[in-house]
PDB file of C-alpha atoms in Angstrom:
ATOM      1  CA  UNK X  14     123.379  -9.922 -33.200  1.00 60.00           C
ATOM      2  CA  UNK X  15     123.584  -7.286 -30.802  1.00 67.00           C
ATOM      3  CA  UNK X  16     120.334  -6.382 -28.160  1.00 59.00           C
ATOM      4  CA  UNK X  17     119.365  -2.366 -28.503  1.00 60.00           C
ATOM      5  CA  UNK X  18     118.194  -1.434 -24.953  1.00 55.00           C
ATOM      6  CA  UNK X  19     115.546   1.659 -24.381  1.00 55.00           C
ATOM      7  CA  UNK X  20     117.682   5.200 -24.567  1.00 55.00           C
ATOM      8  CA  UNK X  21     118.462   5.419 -20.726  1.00 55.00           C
ATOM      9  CA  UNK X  22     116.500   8.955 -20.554  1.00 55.00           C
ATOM     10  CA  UNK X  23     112.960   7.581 -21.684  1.00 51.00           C
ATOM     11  CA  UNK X  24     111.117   6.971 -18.540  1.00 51.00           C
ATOM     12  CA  UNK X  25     107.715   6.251 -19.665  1.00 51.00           C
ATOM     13  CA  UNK X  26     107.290   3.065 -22.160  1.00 51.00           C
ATOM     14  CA  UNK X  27     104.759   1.051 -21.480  1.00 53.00           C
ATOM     15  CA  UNK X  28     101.170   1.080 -22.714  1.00 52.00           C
ATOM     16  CA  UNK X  29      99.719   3.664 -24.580  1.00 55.00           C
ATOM     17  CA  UNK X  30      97.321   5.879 -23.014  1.00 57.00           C
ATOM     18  CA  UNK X  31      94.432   5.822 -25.387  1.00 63.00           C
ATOM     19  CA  UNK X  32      94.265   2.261 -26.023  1.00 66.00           C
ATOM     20  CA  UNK X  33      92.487   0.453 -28.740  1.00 76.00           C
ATOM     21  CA  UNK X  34      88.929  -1.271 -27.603  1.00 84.00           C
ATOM     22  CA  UNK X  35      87.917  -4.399 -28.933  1.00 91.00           C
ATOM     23  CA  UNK X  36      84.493  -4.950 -29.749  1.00 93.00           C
ATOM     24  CA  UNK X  37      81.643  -7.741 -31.428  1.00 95.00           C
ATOM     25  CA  UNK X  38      79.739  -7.577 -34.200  1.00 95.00           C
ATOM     26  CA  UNK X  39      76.928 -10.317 -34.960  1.00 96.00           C
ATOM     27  CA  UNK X  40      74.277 -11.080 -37.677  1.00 96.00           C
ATOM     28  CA  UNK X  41      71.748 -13.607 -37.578  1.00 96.00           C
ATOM     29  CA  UNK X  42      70.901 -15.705 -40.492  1.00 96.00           C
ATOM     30  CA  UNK X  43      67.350 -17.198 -40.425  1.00 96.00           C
ATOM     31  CA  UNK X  44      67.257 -20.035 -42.529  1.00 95.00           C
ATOM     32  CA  UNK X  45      63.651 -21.820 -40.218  1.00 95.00           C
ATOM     33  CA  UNK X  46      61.208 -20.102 -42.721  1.00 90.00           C
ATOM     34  CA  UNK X  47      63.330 -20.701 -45.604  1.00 89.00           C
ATOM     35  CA  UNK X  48      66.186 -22.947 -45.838  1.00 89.00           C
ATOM     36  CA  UNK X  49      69.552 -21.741 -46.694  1.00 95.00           C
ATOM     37  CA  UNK X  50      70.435 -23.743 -49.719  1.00 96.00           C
ATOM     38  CA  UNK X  51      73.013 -25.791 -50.172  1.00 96.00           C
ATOM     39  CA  UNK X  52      76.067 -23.950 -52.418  1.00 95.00           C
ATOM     40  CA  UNK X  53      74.971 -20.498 -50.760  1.00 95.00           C
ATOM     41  CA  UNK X  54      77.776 -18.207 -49.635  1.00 96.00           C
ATOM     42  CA  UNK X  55      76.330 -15.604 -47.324  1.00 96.00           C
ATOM     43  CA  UNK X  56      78.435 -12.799 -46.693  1.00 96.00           C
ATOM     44  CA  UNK X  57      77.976 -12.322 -43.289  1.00 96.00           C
ATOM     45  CA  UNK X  58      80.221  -9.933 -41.835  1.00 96.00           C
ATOM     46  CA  UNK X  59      82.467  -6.997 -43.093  1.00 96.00           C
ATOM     47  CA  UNK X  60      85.889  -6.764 -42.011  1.00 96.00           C
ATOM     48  CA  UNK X  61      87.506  -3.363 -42.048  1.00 94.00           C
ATOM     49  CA  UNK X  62      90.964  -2.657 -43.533  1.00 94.00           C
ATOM     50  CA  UNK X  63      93.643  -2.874 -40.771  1.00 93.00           C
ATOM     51  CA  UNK X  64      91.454  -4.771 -38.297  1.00 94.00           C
ATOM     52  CA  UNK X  65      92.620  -7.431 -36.259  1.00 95.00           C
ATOM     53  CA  UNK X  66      90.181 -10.119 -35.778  1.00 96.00           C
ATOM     54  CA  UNK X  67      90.787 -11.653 -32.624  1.00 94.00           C
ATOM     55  CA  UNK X  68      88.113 -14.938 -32.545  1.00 94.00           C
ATOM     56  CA  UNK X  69      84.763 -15.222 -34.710  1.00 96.00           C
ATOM     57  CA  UNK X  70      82.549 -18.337 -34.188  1.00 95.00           C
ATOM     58  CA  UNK X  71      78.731 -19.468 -35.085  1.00 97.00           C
ATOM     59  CA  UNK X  72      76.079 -20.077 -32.407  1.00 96.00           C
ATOM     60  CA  UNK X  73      73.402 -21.790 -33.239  1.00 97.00           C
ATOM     61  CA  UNK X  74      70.244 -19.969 -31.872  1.00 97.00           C
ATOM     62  CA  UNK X  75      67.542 -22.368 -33.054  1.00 97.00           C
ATOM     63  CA  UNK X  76      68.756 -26.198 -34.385  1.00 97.00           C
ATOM     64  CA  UNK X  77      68.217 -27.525 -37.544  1.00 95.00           C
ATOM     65  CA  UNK X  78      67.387 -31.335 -38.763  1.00 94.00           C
ATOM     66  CA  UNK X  79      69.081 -32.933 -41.446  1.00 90.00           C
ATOM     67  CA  UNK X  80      72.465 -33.212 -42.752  1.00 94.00           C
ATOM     68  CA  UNK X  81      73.059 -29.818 -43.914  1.00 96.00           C
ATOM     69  CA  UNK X  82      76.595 -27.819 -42.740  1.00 97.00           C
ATOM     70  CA  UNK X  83      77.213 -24.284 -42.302  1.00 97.00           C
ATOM     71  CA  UNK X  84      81.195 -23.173 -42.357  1.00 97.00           C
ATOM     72  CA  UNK X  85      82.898 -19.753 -41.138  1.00 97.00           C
ATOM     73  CA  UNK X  86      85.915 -18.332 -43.181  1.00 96.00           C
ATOM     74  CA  UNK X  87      87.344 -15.982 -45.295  1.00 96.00           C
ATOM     75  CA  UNK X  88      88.576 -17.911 -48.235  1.00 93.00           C
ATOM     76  CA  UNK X  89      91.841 -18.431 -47.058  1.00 94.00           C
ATOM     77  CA  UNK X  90      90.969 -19.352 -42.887  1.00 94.00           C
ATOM     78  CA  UNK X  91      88.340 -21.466 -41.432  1.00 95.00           C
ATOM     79  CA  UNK X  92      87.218 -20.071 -38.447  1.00 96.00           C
ATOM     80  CA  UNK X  93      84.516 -22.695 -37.817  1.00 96.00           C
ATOM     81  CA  UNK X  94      84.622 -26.145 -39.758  1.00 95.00           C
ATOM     82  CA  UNK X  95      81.649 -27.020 -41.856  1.00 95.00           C
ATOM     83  CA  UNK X  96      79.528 -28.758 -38.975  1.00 95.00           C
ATOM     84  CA  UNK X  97      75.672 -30.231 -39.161  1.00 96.00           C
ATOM     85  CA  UNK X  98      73.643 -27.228 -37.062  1.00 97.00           C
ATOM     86  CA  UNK X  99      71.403 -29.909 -35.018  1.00 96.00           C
ATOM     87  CA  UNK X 100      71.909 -28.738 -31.717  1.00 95.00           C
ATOM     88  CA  UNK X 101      71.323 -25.060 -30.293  1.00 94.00           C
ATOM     89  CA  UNK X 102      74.744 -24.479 -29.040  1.00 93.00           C
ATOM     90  CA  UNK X 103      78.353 -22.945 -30.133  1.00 93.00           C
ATOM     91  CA  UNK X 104      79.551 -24.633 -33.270  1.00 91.00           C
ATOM     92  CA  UNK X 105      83.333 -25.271 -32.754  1.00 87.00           C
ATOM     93  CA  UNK X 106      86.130 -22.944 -33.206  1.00 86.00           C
ATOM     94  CA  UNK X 107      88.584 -24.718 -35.667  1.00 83.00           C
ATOM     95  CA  UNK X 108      90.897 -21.522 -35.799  1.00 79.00           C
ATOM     96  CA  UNK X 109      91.104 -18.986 -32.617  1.00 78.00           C
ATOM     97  CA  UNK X 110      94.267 -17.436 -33.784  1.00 85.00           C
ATOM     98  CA  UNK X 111      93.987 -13.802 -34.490  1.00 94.00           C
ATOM     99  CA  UNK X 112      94.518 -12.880 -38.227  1.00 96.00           C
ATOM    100  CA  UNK X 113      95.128  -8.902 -39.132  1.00 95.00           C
ATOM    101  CA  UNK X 114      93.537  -7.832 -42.299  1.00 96.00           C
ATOM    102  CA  UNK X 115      95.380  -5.130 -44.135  1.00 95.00           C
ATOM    103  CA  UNK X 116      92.741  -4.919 -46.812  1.00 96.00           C
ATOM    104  CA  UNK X 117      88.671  -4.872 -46.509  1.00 96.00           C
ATOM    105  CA  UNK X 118      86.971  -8.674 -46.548  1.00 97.00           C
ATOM    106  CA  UNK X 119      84.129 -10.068 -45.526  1.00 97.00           C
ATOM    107  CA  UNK X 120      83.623 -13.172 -43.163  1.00 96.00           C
ATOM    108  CA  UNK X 121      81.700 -15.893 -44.960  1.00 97.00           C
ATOM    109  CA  UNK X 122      79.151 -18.513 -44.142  1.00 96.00           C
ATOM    110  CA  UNK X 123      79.307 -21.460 -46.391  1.00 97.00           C
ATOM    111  CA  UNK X 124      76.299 -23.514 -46.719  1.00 96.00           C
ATOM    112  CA  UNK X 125      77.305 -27.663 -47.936  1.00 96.00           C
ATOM    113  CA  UNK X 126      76.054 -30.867 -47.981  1.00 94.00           C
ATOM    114  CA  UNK X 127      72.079 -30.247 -48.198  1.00 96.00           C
ATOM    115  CA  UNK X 128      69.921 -27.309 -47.357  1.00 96.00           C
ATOM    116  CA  UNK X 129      70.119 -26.145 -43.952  1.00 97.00           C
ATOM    117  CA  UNK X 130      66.980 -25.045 -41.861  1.00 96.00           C
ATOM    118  CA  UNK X 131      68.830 -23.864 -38.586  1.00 97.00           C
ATOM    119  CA  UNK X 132      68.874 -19.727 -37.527  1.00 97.00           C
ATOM    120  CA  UNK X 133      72.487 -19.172 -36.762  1.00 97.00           C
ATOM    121  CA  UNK X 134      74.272 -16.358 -35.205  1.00 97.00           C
ATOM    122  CA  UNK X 135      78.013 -14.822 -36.595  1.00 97.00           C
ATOM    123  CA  UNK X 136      80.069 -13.423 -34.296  1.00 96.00           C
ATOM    124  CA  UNK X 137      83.478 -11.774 -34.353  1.00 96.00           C
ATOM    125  CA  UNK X 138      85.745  -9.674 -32.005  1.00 95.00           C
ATOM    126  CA  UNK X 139      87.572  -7.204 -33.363  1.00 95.00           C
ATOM    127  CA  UNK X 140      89.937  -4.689 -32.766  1.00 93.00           C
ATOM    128  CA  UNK X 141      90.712  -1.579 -34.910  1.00 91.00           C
ATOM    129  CA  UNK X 142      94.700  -1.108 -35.646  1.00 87.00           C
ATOM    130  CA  UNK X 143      94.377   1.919 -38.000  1.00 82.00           C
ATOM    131  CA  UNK X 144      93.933   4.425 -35.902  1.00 66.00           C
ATOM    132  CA  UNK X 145      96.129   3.984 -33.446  1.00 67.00           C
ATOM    133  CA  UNK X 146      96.710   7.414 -32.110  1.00 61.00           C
ATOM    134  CA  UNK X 147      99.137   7.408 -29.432  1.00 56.00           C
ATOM    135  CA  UNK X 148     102.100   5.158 -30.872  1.00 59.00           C
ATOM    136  CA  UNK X 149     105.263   5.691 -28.565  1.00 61.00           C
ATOM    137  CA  UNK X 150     108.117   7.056 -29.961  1.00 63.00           C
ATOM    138  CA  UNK X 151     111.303   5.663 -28.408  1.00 67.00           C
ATOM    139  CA  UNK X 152     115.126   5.808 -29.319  1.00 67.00           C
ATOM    140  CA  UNK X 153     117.882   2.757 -28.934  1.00 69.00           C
ATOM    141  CA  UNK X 154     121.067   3.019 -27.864  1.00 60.00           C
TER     142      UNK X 154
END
């Protein structure tokens, strides 16, 4: 299989000039006055059509007792495995690898085990690959 090198009179590939900016969303769910109960799924975050999400996680802002879990996904990726919210601190990542969305979904928080009386926060990072508005257009010899 042959290798197509850049057209000899294109001096400027690179990066684009406008890049794309990632950026965070984040929702806190409050379950110290109420408990979150146990077979809850709280959508927690929308996802855009063509958006890249680069890392989501949950932080636990205030810890809970018991041996409820809380879980981060999408119904096909786990981005944080369902862990017991005891401790205020960052639940761990089970998935960091970046997943593009081509259609509209939602990031999920899945409440298991027993009820759960923690406030956790949902984060993601995100970066929008729609609108991509300076795309370079190059020619192979």
């Amino acid at each position: 299989m042959p290798t197509l090198a850049l057209d000899s009179d294109q001096t400027s590939v690179g990066h684009v000039s406008t890049p794309q900016v990632a950026y965070a969303q984040s929702v806190v769910i409050d379950g110290t006055s109420t408990a979150l109960t146990s077979g809850d799924v709280y959508q927690a975050l929308r996802v855009p059509a063509n958006t890249c999400v680069l890392a989501a996680g949950i932080d636990v802002l205030t810890a809970g007792t018991g041996t409820g879990t809380v879980a981060l996904g999408d119904g096909s990726l786990t981005y944080v495995a369902a862990a017991a919210p005891t401790s205020a601190t960052q639940l761990s990542v089970a998935n960091d690898v970046p997943k593009a969305y081509a259609a509209a979904d939602t990031l999920d928080v899945t409440i298991a085990t027993a009820n759960v009386n923690a406030k956790i926060r949902v984060w993601a990072v995100m970066v929008d690959v729609d609108g991509i508005n300076n795309s370079q257009i190059v020619t192979f010899a």
